[in-house]
Short mmCIF file of C-alpha atoms in Angstrom, two decimals:
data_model
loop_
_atom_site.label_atom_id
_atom_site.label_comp_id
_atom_site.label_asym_id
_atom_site.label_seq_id
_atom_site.Cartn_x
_atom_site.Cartn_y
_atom_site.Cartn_z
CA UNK O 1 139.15 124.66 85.26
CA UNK O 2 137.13 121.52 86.52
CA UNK O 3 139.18 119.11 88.84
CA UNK O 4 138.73 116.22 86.14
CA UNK O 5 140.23 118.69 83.44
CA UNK O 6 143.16 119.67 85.85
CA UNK O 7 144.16 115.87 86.17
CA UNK O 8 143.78 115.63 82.18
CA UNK O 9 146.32 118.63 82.10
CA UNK O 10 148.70 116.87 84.19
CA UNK O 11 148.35 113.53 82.57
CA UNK O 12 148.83 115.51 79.55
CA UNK O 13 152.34 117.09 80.81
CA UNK O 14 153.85 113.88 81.58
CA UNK O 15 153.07 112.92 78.30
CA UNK O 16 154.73 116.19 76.48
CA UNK O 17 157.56 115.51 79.45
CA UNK O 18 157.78 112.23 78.64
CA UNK O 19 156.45 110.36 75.16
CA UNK O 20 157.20 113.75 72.77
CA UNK O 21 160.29 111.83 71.47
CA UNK O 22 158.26 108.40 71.98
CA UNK O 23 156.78 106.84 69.13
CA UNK O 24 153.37 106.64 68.26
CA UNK O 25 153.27 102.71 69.12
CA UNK O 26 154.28 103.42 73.19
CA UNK O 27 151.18 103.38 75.70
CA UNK O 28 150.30 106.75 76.52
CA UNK O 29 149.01 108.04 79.66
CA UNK O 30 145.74 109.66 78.61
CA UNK O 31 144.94 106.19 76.63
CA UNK O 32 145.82 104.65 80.06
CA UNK O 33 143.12 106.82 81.96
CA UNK O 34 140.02 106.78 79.11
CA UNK O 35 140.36 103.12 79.06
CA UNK O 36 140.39 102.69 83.54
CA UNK O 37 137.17 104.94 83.24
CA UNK O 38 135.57 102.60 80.72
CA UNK O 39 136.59 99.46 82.46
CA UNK O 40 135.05 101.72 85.97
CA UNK O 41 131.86 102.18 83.96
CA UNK O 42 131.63 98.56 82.03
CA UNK O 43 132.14 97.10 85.57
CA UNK O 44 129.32 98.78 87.62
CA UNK O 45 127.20 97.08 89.89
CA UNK O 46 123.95 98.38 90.79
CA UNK O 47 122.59 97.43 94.58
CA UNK O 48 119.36 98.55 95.67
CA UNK O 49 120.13 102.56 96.25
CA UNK O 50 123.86 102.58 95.26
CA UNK O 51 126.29 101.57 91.79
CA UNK O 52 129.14 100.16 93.25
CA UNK O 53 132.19 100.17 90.82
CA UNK O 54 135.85 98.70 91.44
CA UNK O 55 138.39 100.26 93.58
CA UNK O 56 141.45 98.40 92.37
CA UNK O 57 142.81 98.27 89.20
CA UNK O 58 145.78 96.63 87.75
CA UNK O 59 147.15 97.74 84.76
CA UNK O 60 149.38 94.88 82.58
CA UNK O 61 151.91 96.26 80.56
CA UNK O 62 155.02 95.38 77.97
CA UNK O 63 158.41 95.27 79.46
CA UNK O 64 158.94 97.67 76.97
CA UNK O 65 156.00 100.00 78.00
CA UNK O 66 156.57 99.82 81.69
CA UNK O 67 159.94 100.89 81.36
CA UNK O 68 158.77 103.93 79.94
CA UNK O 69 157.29 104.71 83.28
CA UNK O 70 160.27 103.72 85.31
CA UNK O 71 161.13 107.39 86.63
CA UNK O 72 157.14 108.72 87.35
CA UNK O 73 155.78 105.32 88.24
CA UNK O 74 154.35 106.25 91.13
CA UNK O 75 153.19 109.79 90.07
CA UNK O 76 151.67 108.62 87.51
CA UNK O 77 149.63 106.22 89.05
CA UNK O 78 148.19 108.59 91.97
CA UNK O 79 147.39 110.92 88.71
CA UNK O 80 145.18 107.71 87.78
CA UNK O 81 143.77 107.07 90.60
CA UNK O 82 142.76 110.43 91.20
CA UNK O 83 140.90 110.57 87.51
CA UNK O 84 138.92 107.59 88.50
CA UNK O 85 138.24 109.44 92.34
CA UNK O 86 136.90 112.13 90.20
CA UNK O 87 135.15 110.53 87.54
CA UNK O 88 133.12 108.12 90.54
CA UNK O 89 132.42 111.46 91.93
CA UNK O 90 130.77 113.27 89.18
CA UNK O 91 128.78 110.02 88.33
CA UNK O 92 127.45 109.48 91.74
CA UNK O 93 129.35 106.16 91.87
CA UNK O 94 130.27 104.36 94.89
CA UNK O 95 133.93 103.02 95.95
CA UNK O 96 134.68 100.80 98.75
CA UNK O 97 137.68 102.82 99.16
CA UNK O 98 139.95 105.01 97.12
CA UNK O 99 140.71 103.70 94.20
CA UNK O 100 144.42 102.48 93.50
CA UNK O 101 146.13 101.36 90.05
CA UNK O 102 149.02 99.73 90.15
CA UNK O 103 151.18 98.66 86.97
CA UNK O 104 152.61 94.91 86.51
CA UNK O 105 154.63 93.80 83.27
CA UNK O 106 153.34 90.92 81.25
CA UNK O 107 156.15 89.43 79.22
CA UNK O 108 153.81 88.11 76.84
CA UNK O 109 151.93 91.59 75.84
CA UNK O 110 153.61 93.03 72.86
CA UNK O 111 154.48 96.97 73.07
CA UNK O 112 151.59 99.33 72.80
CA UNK O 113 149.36 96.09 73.80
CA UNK O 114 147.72 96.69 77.74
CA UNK O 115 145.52 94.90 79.92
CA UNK O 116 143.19 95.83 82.62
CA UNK O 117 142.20 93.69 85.88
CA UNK O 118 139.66 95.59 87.90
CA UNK O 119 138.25 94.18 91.58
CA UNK O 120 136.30 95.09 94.11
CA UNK O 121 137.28 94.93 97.24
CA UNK O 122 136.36 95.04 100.50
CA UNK O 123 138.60 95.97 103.30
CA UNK O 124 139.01 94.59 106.80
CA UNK O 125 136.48 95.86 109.44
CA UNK O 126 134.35 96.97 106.45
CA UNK O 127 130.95 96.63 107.08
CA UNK O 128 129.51 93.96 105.02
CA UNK O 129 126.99 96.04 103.05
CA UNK O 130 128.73 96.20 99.25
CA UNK O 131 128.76 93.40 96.52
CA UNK O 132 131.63 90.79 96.96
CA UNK O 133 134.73 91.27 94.31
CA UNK O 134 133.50 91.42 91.08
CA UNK O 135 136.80 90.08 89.18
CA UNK O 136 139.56 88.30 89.60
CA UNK O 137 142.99 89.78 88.87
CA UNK O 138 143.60 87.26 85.95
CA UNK O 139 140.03 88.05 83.92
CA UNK O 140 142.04 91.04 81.99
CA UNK O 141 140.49 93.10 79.21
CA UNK O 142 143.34 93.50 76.65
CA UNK O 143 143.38 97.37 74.70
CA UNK O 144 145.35 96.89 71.73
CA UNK O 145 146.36 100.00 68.84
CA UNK O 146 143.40 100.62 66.53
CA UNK O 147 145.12 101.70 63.41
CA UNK O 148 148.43 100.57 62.17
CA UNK O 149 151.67 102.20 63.64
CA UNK O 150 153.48 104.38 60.96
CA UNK O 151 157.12 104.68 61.12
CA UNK O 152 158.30 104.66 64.52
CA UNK O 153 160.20 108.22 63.31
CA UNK O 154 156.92 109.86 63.37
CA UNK O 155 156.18 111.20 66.84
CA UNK O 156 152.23 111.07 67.66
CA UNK O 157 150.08 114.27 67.95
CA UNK O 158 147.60 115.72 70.55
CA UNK O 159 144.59 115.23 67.94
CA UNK O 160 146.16 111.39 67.14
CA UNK O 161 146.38 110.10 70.54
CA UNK O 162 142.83 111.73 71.70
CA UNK O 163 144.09 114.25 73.86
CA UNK O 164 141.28 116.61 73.24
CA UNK O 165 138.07 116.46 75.07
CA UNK O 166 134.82 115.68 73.30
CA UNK O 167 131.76 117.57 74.38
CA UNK O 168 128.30 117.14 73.77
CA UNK O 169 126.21 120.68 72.56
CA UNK O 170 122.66 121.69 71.57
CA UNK O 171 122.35 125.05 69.60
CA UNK O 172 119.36 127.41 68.60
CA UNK O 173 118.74 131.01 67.75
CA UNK O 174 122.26 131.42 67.50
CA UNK O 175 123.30 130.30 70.92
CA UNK O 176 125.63 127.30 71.93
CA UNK O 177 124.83 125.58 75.13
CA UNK O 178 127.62 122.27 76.01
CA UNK O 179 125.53 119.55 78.09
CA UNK O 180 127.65 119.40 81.43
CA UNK O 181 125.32 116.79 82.84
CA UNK O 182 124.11 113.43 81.88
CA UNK O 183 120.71 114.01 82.49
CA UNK O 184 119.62 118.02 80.73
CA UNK O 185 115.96 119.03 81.23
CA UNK O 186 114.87 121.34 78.15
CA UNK O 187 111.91 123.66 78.96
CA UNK O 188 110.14 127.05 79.37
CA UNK O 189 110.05 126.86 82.99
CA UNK O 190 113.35 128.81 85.23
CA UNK O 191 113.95 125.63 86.82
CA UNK O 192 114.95 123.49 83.78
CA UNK O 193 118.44 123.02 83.38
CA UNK O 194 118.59 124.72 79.55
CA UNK O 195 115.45 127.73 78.99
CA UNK O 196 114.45 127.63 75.52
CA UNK O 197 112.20 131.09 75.08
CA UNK O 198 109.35 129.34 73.25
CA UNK O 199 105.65 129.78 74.02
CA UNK O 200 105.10 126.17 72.68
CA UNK O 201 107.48 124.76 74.82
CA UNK O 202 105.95 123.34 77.85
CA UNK O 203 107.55 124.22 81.01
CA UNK O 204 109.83 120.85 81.67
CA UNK O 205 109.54 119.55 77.98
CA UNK O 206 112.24 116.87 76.74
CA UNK O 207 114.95 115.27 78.59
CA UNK O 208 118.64 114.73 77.40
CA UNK O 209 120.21 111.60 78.81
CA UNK O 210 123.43 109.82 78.57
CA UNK O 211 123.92 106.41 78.74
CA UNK O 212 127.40 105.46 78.38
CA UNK O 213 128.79 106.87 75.54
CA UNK O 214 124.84 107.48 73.67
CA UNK O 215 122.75 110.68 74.12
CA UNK O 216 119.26 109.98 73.84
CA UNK O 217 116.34 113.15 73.59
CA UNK O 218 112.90 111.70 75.63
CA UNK O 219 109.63 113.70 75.41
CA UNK O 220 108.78 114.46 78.65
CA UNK O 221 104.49 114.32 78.09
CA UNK O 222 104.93 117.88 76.58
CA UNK O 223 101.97 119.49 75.06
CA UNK O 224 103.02 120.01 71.47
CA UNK O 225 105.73 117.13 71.35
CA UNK O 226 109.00 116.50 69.90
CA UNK O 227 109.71 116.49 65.76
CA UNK O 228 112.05 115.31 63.66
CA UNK O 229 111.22 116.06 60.01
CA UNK O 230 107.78 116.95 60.46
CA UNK O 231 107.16 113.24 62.45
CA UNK O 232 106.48 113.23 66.31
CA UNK O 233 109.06 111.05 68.00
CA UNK O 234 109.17 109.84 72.37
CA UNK O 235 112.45 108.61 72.15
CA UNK O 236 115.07 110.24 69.62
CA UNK O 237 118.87 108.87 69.69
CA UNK O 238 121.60 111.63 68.97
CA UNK O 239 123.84 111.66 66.39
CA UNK O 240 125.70 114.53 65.49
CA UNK O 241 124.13 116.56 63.57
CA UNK O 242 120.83 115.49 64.61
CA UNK O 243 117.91 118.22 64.36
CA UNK O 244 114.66 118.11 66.25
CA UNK O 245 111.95 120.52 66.66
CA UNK O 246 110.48 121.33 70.44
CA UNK O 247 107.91 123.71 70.31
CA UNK O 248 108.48 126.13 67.32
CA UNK O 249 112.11 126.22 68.02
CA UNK O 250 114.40 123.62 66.28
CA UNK O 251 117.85 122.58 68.07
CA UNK O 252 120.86 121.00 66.81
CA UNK O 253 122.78 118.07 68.45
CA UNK O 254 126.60 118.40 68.11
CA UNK O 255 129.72 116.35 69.29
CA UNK O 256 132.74 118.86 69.18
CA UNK O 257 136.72 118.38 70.15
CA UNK O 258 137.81 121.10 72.71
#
């Protein structure tokens, strides 16, 4: 098990611990953590050689909400800031220190209703090398519920509050392969990240990028090209679902809960 899918599993237990007799309109942990990865990622700043993201994040909550936490405050926030540890980690981002959430209640947010205040900041006897703070604690993107609540008798599910973990796959001649990076080099050649056995496939042939939550296929100057019904296409975006021909071989794009 990954270290970012070990702190999922424990953000998950303190919600089975703790919000299985909650209602579906209560602030749950995981939402908590998605939403501090997208505010990381929305909030990047990109220096010459290094993407500096914030290292302190304040999360505003309900009276109602925070009182929820009351008894695993505090391990519940050094779950968080451990996700966010790991997730800069894996994306190659750079911190000015560890990160640190921290909750505050905000009379005036309604329950289920949060807000997140990121900064960056820069410690004493730093060296000054990194971007100044890049927001102020009052410029707060509010997360409010999506659907309508149902009746607060109903307790939420795993699949309803988003629990599982969506993966990105490509498939051919019968074989499944999940994309574990955001950058996947598709080719003939032993040193591309996924071998497709294809004498038409040129050795490093098409790239599979991420950018932020979008996959995108780019034809790496191959020799026969990339298709998609027939047509040659550089730059293909990924839906899923999406089929494309490299070589003779054609490959499926797929986005699948785990």
């Amino acid at each position: 098990m990954s270290v970012l899918r070990n702190i999922e599993s424990k953000l998950e237990s303190l919600f089975e611990g703790v919000f299985g007799r909650a209602f579906r309109t209560n602030v749950q942990p995981v939402e908590l953590a998605r939403k501090l990865v997208k505010e990381m990622d929305d909030h990047r700043n990109v220096s010459v050689s290094r993407i500096y993201v914030p290292n302190e994040y304040t999360i505003y909550l309900s009276a109602a909400d925070h009182e929820q936490f009351a008894s695993y405050e505090r391990q519940l926030t050094d779950e968080l800031s451990d996700y966010l540890a790991e997730h800069a980690r894996r994306e190659n981002f750079v911190l000015l220190s560890a990160p640190r959430v921290e909750f505050e209640t905000d009379d005036d947010l309604e329950r289920g209703v949060f807000g997140i205040a990121t900064r960056m900041v820069q410690k004493e006897g730093q060296k000054p090398d990194a971007p100044a703070t890049e927001a102020e604690p009052g410029h707060t993107m509010i997360y409010k519920p999506t659907a309508a609540a149902p009746q607060p008798t109903e307790a939420a599910s795993a699949v309803d509050l988003g629990i599982q973990r969506e993966v990105a796959v490509l498939s051919w001649d019968s074989e499944r392969h999940e994309l574990s990076k955001r950058r996947v080099v598709l080719g003939r050649s032993k040193d591309a990240d996924l071998q497709v056995q294809d004498p038409n496939v040129s050795r490093r042939h098409a790239e599979v990028r991420q950018e932020g939550a979008t996959y995108w296929l780019v034809d790496l100057d191959s020799t026969n090209g990339v298709e998609v019904r027939g047509k040659r296409v550089k730059r293909l975006k990924l839906e899923d679902g999406t089929r494309f021909t490299v070589g003779g071989t054609e490959i499926t794009f797929s986005r699948e809960l785990t």
